[in-house]
Short mmCIF file of C-alpha atoms and ligand atoms in Angstrom, two decimals:
data_model
loop_
_atom_site.label_atom_id
_atom_site.label_comp_id
_atom_site.label_asym_id
_atom_site.label_seq_id
_atom_site.Cartn_x
_atom_site.Cartn_y
_atom_site.Cartn_z
CA MET A 1 19.30 111.40 -193.62
CA SER A 2 16.04 110.73 -195.48
CA LYS A 3 15.93 114.09 -197.29
CA THR A 4 12.19 113.90 -198.01
CA ILE A 5 12.28 117.60 -197.26
CA LYS A 6 13.41 119.63 -200.26
CA LYS A 7 12.96 123.26 -199.31
CA ILE A 8 13.18 124.85 -195.86
CA GLY A 9 11.81 128.26 -194.89
CA VAL A 10 13.47 130.22 -192.08
CA LEU A 11 12.07 133.21 -190.17
CA THR A 12 12.81 135.32 -187.10
CA SER A 13 9.88 136.32 -184.89
CA GLY A 14 9.14 138.27 -181.69
CA GLY A 15 11.85 140.39 -180.06
CA ASP A 16 15.18 140.31 -181.87
CA SER A 17 18.34 139.13 -180.13
CA PRO A 18 22.06 139.04 -180.96
CA GLY A 19 22.89 135.73 -182.61
CA MET A 20 19.76 135.54 -184.75
CA ASN A 21 21.81 136.39 -187.86
CA ALA A 22 24.35 133.71 -187.01
CA ALA A 23 21.45 131.24 -186.71
CA ILE A 24 19.99 132.29 -190.08
CA ARG A 25 23.43 131.82 -191.62
CA ALA A 26 23.71 128.37 -190.06
CA VAL A 27 20.29 127.30 -191.37
CA VAL A 28 21.02 128.59 -194.88
CA ARG A 29 24.46 126.97 -195.07
CA THR A 30 23.29 123.65 -193.61
CA CYS A 31 20.61 123.52 -196.30
CA ALA A 32 23.25 124.23 -198.96
CA TYR A 33 25.54 121.56 -197.46
CA HIS A 34 22.76 118.99 -197.81
CA HIS A 35 21.79 120.25 -201.30
CA ILE A 36 18.34 121.44 -200.39
CA GLU A 37 16.83 124.86 -201.04
CA CYS A 38 16.38 127.53 -198.41
CA ILE A 39 13.92 130.43 -198.42
CA GLY A 40 14.22 133.44 -196.13
CA ILE A 41 10.83 134.61 -194.86
CA TYR A 42 10.85 138.31 -193.99
CA ARG A 43 9.09 139.88 -190.97
CA GLY A 44 8.25 136.66 -189.16
CA TYR A 45 4.75 135.22 -189.48
CA GLN A 46 3.48 138.44 -191.05
CA GLY A 47 5.83 137.90 -194.00
CA MET A 48 4.63 134.30 -194.21
CA ILE A 49 1.05 135.58 -194.55
CA GLU A 50 2.08 138.15 -197.18
CA GLY A 51 4.41 135.83 -199.12
CA ASP A 52 7.45 138.01 -198.42
CA PHE A 53 9.97 135.31 -199.40
CA LYS A 54 13.48 135.36 -200.83
CA GLU A 55 15.68 132.49 -201.97
CA MET A 56 18.87 132.25 -199.95
CA GLY A 57 22.15 130.56 -200.76
CA PRO A 58 25.42 130.35 -198.85
CA ARG A 59 26.57 133.71 -200.28
CA SER A 60 23.40 135.55 -199.17
CA VAL A 61 24.61 135.20 -195.60
CA ASN A 62 28.16 136.46 -196.03
CA ASN A 63 29.44 138.75 -193.27
CA ILE A 64 26.44 138.50 -190.96
CA VAL A 65 27.80 136.14 -188.28
CA ASN A 66 29.03 139.20 -186.35
CA LYS A 67 25.95 141.40 -186.82
CA GLY A 68 23.28 142.08 -184.20
CA GLY A 69 19.58 142.21 -185.07
CA THR A 70 18.18 140.08 -187.88
CA ILE A 71 18.59 140.55 -191.64
CA LEU A 72 15.19 138.86 -192.11
CA LYS A 73 13.57 141.49 -189.83
CA SER A 74 11.25 140.45 -187.05
CA ALA A 75 7.61 141.20 -186.36
CA ARG A 76 4.71 140.41 -184.10
CA SER A 77 1.74 139.29 -186.20
CA LYS A 78 -1.82 139.53 -184.84
CA GLU A 79 -3.12 138.06 -188.09
CA PHE A 80 -1.17 134.82 -187.54
CA MET A 81 -3.13 134.38 -184.32
CA THR A 82 -6.28 133.87 -186.41
CA PRO A 83 -7.10 130.66 -188.37
CA GLU A 84 -7.61 132.81 -191.51
CA GLY A 85 -4.11 134.29 -191.18
CA ARG A 86 -2.54 130.88 -190.73
CA LYS A 87 -4.48 129.53 -193.72
CA LYS A 88 -3.01 132.26 -195.95
CA ALA A 89 0.45 131.54 -194.55
CA HIS A 90 0.05 127.81 -195.27
CA GLN A 91 -1.14 128.51 -198.80
CA ASN A 92 1.93 130.67 -199.44
CA LEU A 93 4.31 127.99 -198.17
CA ILE A 94 2.69 125.36 -200.38
CA THR A 95 2.76 127.66 -203.43
CA ALA A 96 6.48 128.33 -202.83
CA GLY A 97 7.17 124.59 -202.41
CA ILE A 98 8.41 125.03 -198.84
CA ASP A 99 8.01 121.80 -196.88
CA GLY A 100 9.78 122.55 -193.59
CA LEU A 101 10.02 125.60 -191.36
CA VAL A 102 12.65 126.84 -188.89
CA VAL A 103 11.33 129.47 -186.46
CA ILE A 104 13.89 131.53 -184.55
CA GLY A 105 12.20 133.32 -181.65
CA GLY A 106 10.78 133.12 -178.14
CA ASP A 107 7.99 131.09 -176.57
CA GLY A 108 5.24 133.14 -178.30
CA SER A 109 6.79 132.31 -181.66
CA PHE A 110 6.99 128.64 -180.65
CA THR A 111 3.31 128.68 -179.67
CA GLY A 112 2.55 129.98 -183.18
CA ALA A 113 4.69 127.20 -184.71
CA GLU A 114 2.98 124.54 -182.61
CA VAL A 115 -0.51 125.74 -183.51
CA PHE A 116 0.49 125.83 -187.18
CA ASN A 117 1.89 122.31 -186.95
CA SER A 118 -1.21 120.97 -185.23
CA GLU A 119 -3.52 122.51 -187.84
CA TYR A 120 -1.58 121.59 -190.98
CA GLY A 121 0.85 118.85 -189.90
CA PHE A 122 3.56 121.17 -191.26
CA PRO A 123 7.11 120.18 -190.13
CA VAL A 124 8.47 122.87 -187.79
CA MET A 125 11.61 123.27 -185.69
CA GLY A 126 12.28 126.07 -183.17
CA ILE A 127 15.55 127.84 -182.32
CA PRO A 128 15.39 129.78 -179.03
CA GLY A 129 16.32 133.42 -179.66
CA THR A 130 15.66 135.84 -176.80
CA ILE A 131 17.95 137.72 -174.44
CA ASP A 132 15.85 136.74 -171.40
CA ASN A 133 17.05 133.10 -171.22
CA ASP A 134 13.59 132.12 -170.03
CA ILE A 135 12.89 129.14 -172.28
CA TYR A 136 12.57 125.67 -170.84
CA GLY A 137 14.71 122.99 -172.49
CA THR A 138 17.87 125.01 -173.08
CA SER A 139 20.38 126.33 -170.60
CA PHE A 140 21.15 129.24 -172.95
CA THR A 141 19.00 131.13 -175.44
CA LEU A 142 20.59 133.05 -178.32
CA GLY A 143 21.50 136.56 -177.28
CA TYR A 144 21.55 136.02 -173.54
CA ASP A 145 25.32 135.79 -173.21
CA THR A 146 25.80 138.89 -175.38
CA ALA A 147 23.20 140.82 -173.35
CA LEU A 148 24.97 139.86 -170.11
CA ASN A 149 28.26 141.16 -171.48
CA THR A 150 26.60 144.40 -172.64
CA VAL A 151 25.02 144.91 -169.22
CA ILE A 152 28.20 144.37 -167.20
CA GLU A 153 30.16 146.65 -169.51
CA VAL A 154 27.65 149.44 -168.86
CA ILE A 155 27.49 148.78 -165.11
CA ASP A 156 31.29 148.91 -164.93
CA LYS A 157 31.08 152.40 -166.42
CA ILE A 158 28.30 153.44 -164.07
CA ARG A 159 30.42 152.23 -161.16
CA ASP A 160 33.21 154.63 -162.17
CA THR A 161 30.88 157.59 -161.76
CA ALA A 162 29.11 156.11 -158.72
CA SER A 163 32.39 155.78 -156.82
CA SER A 164 33.59 159.25 -157.86
CA HIS A 165 30.50 160.84 -156.32
CA ASN A 166 29.68 158.42 -153.47
CA ARG A 167 26.37 157.65 -155.08
CA LEU A 168 23.89 154.83 -155.05
CA PHE A 169 22.79 153.72 -158.52
CA PHE A 170 19.67 151.74 -159.36
CA VAL A 171 20.26 150.07 -162.71
CA GLU A 172 17.16 148.60 -164.35
CA VAL A 173 17.79 145.73 -166.76
CA MET A 174 15.43 143.72 -168.98
CA GLY A 175 13.52 140.77 -167.54
CA ARG A 176 9.76 141.19 -167.10
CA ASP A 177 9.21 137.59 -165.99
CA ALA A 178 12.70 136.26 -165.45
CA GLY A 179 15.61 137.57 -163.44
CA HIS A 180 18.41 135.69 -165.20
CA ILE A 181 19.99 138.83 -166.67
CA ALA A 182 19.70 140.78 -163.41
CA LEU A 183 21.06 137.97 -161.26
CA ASN A 184 24.01 137.00 -163.44
CA ALA A 185 24.98 140.50 -164.56
CA GLY A 186 24.50 141.69 -160.96
CA ILE A 187 26.99 139.11 -159.69
CA GLY A 188 29.34 139.73 -162.61
CA ALA A 189 29.33 143.48 -162.07
CA GLY A 190 29.56 143.25 -158.27
CA ALA A 191 26.12 144.68 -157.41
CA GLU A 192 25.32 145.15 -153.72
CA GLU A 193 21.71 144.01 -154.18
CA ILE A 194 19.79 142.35 -156.99
CA LEU A 195 16.00 142.52 -157.33
CA ILE A 196 14.38 139.87 -159.53
CA PRO A 197 10.80 138.83 -160.39
CA GLU A 198 11.22 135.37 -158.84
CA GLU A 199 12.01 136.62 -155.35
CA ASN A 200 10.48 139.43 -153.31
CA LEU A 201 13.34 140.77 -151.27
CA GLY A 202 11.06 143.27 -149.49
CA LEU A 203 11.60 146.98 -148.95
CA GLU A 204 12.82 146.56 -145.38
CA ARG A 205 15.54 144.14 -146.36
CA LEU A 206 16.68 146.47 -149.10
CA LEU A 207 16.96 149.36 -146.64
CA ASP A 208 18.78 147.13 -144.12
CA SER A 209 21.19 145.96 -146.73
CA LEU A 210 21.94 149.51 -147.88
CA LYS A 211 22.44 150.63 -144.27
CA LYS A 212 24.86 147.74 -143.67
CA SER A 213 26.66 148.54 -146.87
CA LYS A 214 27.22 152.13 -145.75
CA ALA A 215 28.25 151.03 -142.25
CA SER A 216 30.78 148.58 -143.66
CA GLY A 217 32.61 151.44 -145.35
CA LYS A 218 31.31 151.19 -148.89
CA SER A 219 31.14 154.65 -150.39
CA SER A 220 29.10 153.78 -153.48
CA SER A 221 26.64 151.05 -154.34
CA ILE A 222 24.98 149.50 -157.35
CA VAL A 223 21.58 147.82 -157.11
CA VAL A 224 20.54 145.85 -160.20
CA ILE A 225 16.79 145.66 -160.71
CA ALA A 226 14.95 143.45 -163.23
CA GLU A 227 12.08 145.37 -164.82
CA GLY A 228 9.58 142.79 -163.53
CA ASP A 229 10.79 142.72 -159.92
CA LYS A 230 8.13 142.12 -157.29
CA ILE A 231 9.06 144.78 -154.76
CA GLY A 232 5.88 146.71 -155.66
CA LYS A 233 7.47 149.99 -156.79
CA ASN A 234 8.91 151.01 -160.11
CA VAL A 235 12.55 152.01 -160.16
CA PHE A 236 11.80 155.76 -159.81
CA GLU A 237 9.37 155.21 -156.90
CA LEU A 238 12.02 153.04 -155.31
CA LYS A 239 14.57 155.84 -155.60
CA ASP A 240 12.12 158.23 -153.85
CA TYR A 241 11.42 155.66 -151.16
CA VAL A 242 15.08 155.00 -150.42
CA GLU A 243 15.96 158.70 -150.39
CA ALA A 244 13.06 159.39 -148.00
CA ASN A 245 14.19 156.63 -145.63
CA LEU A 246 17.95 156.89 -146.01
CA PRO A 247 18.68 160.60 -146.53
CA GLU A 248 22.41 159.87 -146.48
CA TYR A 249 22.03 158.32 -149.94
CA ASP A 250 22.01 160.30 -153.19
CA VAL A 251 20.29 157.90 -155.60
CA ARG A 252 20.55 157.93 -159.39
CA VAL A 253 18.54 155.75 -161.76
CA SER A 254 19.75 154.26 -165.01
CA VAL A 255 17.30 152.31 -167.19
CA LEU A 256 19.32 150.36 -169.74
CA GLY A 257 16.41 149.57 -172.12
CA HIS A 258 16.79 148.37 -175.68
CA MET A 259 20.56 148.74 -175.87
CA GLN A 260 20.61 145.33 -174.15
CA ARG A 261 19.19 143.75 -177.30
CA GLY A 262 21.72 145.21 -179.69
CA GLY A 263 25.34 144.74 -180.53
CA SER A 264 27.61 142.21 -182.08
CA PRO A 265 26.98 138.69 -180.69
CA SER A 266 29.56 137.19 -178.34
CA CYS A 267 31.65 134.24 -179.50
CA PHE A 268 29.51 131.98 -177.31
CA ASP A 269 26.29 133.13 -179.03
CA ARG A 270 27.82 132.73 -182.50
CA VAL A 271 28.95 129.19 -181.80
CA LEU A 272 25.64 128.29 -180.15
CA ALA A 273 23.71 129.76 -183.12
CA SER A 274 25.79 127.72 -185.54
CA ARG A 275 25.27 124.49 -183.61
CA LEU A 276 21.52 125.10 -183.18
CA GLY A 277 21.07 125.97 -186.87
CA VAL A 278 22.80 122.78 -188.01
CA LYS A 279 20.76 120.66 -185.60
CA ALA A 280 17.45 122.30 -186.59
CA VAL A 281 17.91 121.61 -190.30
CA GLU A 282 19.34 118.12 -189.86
CA SER A 283 16.51 117.18 -187.49
CA LEU A 284 13.93 118.25 -190.10
CA LEU A 285 15.82 116.17 -192.69
CA GLU A 286 15.68 113.20 -190.32
CA GLY A 287 11.89 113.53 -190.36
CA LYS A 288 11.60 115.09 -186.89
CA SER A 289 9.15 117.91 -186.27
CA ASN A 290 7.64 120.04 -183.51
CA TYR A 291 10.81 120.32 -181.45
CA MET A 292 13.00 123.10 -180.16
CA VAL A 293 16.75 122.67 -180.43
CA GLY A 294 18.63 123.72 -177.31
CA LEU A 295 21.75 123.29 -175.21
CA SER A 296 21.89 120.89 -172.30
CA GLY A 297 25.28 120.65 -170.60
CA ASP A 298 27.60 120.84 -173.59
CA LYS A 299 25.31 118.87 -175.91
CA ILE A 300 22.66 120.05 -178.35
CA ASN A 301 19.33 118.41 -177.59
CA LEU A 302 15.70 118.41 -178.72
CA THR A 303 12.75 119.38 -176.53
CA PRO A 304 9.14 118.98 -177.75
CA LEU A 305 7.82 122.47 -178.50
CA GLU A 306 4.88 121.74 -176.23
CA HIS A 307 7.21 121.28 -173.23
CA ALA A 308 9.32 124.30 -174.13
CA ILE A 309 6.16 126.43 -174.17
CA LYS A 310 4.36 125.06 -171.10
CA ASN A 311 7.25 124.77 -168.66
CA HIS A 312 9.22 127.54 -167.05
CA THR A 313 12.88 127.98 -166.30
CA GLU A 314 13.82 128.27 -162.65
CA ILE A 315 16.28 130.72 -161.23
CA ASP A 316 19.40 129.06 -159.84
CA ARG A 317 18.93 129.61 -156.11
CA GLU A 318 22.60 128.96 -155.43
CA LEU A 319 23.28 132.18 -157.36
CA LEU A 320 21.14 134.12 -154.88
CA ARG A 321 23.34 132.82 -152.08
CA VAL A 322 26.51 133.62 -154.00
CA SER A 323 25.23 137.14 -154.59
CA GLU A 324 24.49 137.57 -150.88
CA ILE A 325 27.96 136.36 -149.90
CA MET A 326 29.62 138.58 -152.51
CA SER A 327 27.93 141.69 -151.19
CA THR A 328 29.39 141.18 -147.68
P1 ATP B 1 9.91 137.57 -177.04
O1 ATP B 1 10.51 136.58 -176.07
O2 ATP B 1 10.87 138.55 -177.54
O3 ATP B 1 8.62 138.20 -176.57
P2 ATP B 1 8.22 135.83 -178.55
O4 ATP B 1 8.49 134.85 -179.63
O5 ATP B 1 7.73 135.25 -177.25
O6 ATP B 1 9.53 136.69 -178.35
P3 ATP B 1 5.62 137.02 -179.10
O7 ATP B 1 5.28 138.41 -179.49
O8 ATP B 1 5.01 136.48 -177.85
O9 ATP B 1 7.22 136.95 -179.08
O10 ATP B 1 5.19 136.04 -180.31
C1 ATP B 1 5.64 136.29 -181.63
C2 ATP B 1 4.54 135.99 -182.61
O11 ATP B 1 4.18 134.60 -182.53
C3 ATP B 1 3.22 136.73 -182.38
O12 ATP B 1 3.24 138.04 -182.88
C4 ATP B 1 2.25 135.85 -183.17
O13 ATP B 1 2.32 136.13 -184.55
C5 ATP B 1 2.82 134.44 -182.91
N1 ATP B 1 2.03 133.80 -181.85
C6 ATP B 1 2.17 133.97 -180.52
N2 ATP B 1 1.23 133.28 -179.84
C7 ATP B 1 0.46 132.67 -180.77
C8 ATP B 1 -0.71 131.83 -180.74
N3 ATP B 1 -1.27 131.44 -179.59
N4 ATP B 1 -1.22 131.40 -181.91
C9 ATP B 1 -0.67 131.76 -183.08
N5 ATP B 1 0.40 132.56 -183.19
C10 ATP B 1 0.96 133.01 -182.06
#
């Protein structure tokens, strides 16, 4: 390892996700392991612009591997989207002697890192942290596995009440552009139908499926709906539509919302965060820059930030088929 880099800054940006703390811990401790300094940058790019920095050593990250959220706080910074904002941020990094940056966040945060790198040639490395699992170049983003477990735990509870009252429940989960949470949690929780942004099931098919479900003897049903589904109605309009067309159904709506982002990270997310943090720091020390660290198969890999930003993840179509078979 060349170790031309002497001081690494780490920040969390965009929406928070479980596992971000474990990633911060991994970055800080990998720096300590290689005898280089580490600076925590508070409130994402906004803190970089305002010089909100704090030195971090291995003991500053005690007891956070199990904590949701991010101890460094996260923010969305409009100012960083301007050249003036980025100039201030660069000045602050130089003044603090920071010569490498690890950005933990989603594709917006990576776009910011890439722009910053292209303007100033500043070494940057991205760690994918978002519950949506919608980042190209990694089969798992930090927080996704935890969010899935949170969602199925809640749906299991909803099912208890749904089956006690012979009700149909529409459960809305996060996923404006990607249906990974809806599809996987839907299968895991035994949903009868799953509506996702990538696939327009159509209102008629939904009604048909619910009719079949009733005819086959099911007394209660769960439909999992991603917030960005393409069916053309929001979840409350959909409830009205189904009740108008299938009066035998008593529909209830449950919007899970921000609880999906919280909670203690799963073991999978903690281990992934640790592996990604080590790889991010060691890649910077090897002189690499402008990459995102991610998981491919069971190996940690590097994807150019540019590719991670421009490409999109695809839904696994085999899962759609599995879901259909499971709802027989
Ligand atoms: P999430 O997946 O939770 O939305 P994200 O990282 O995609 O996370 P964004 O709000 O899109 O979240 O981006 C986070 C921050 O990254 C923005 O507030 C802004 O400061 C910075 N950023 C995003 N796009 C750009 C850009 N084109 N140029 C400079 N900075 C940007």
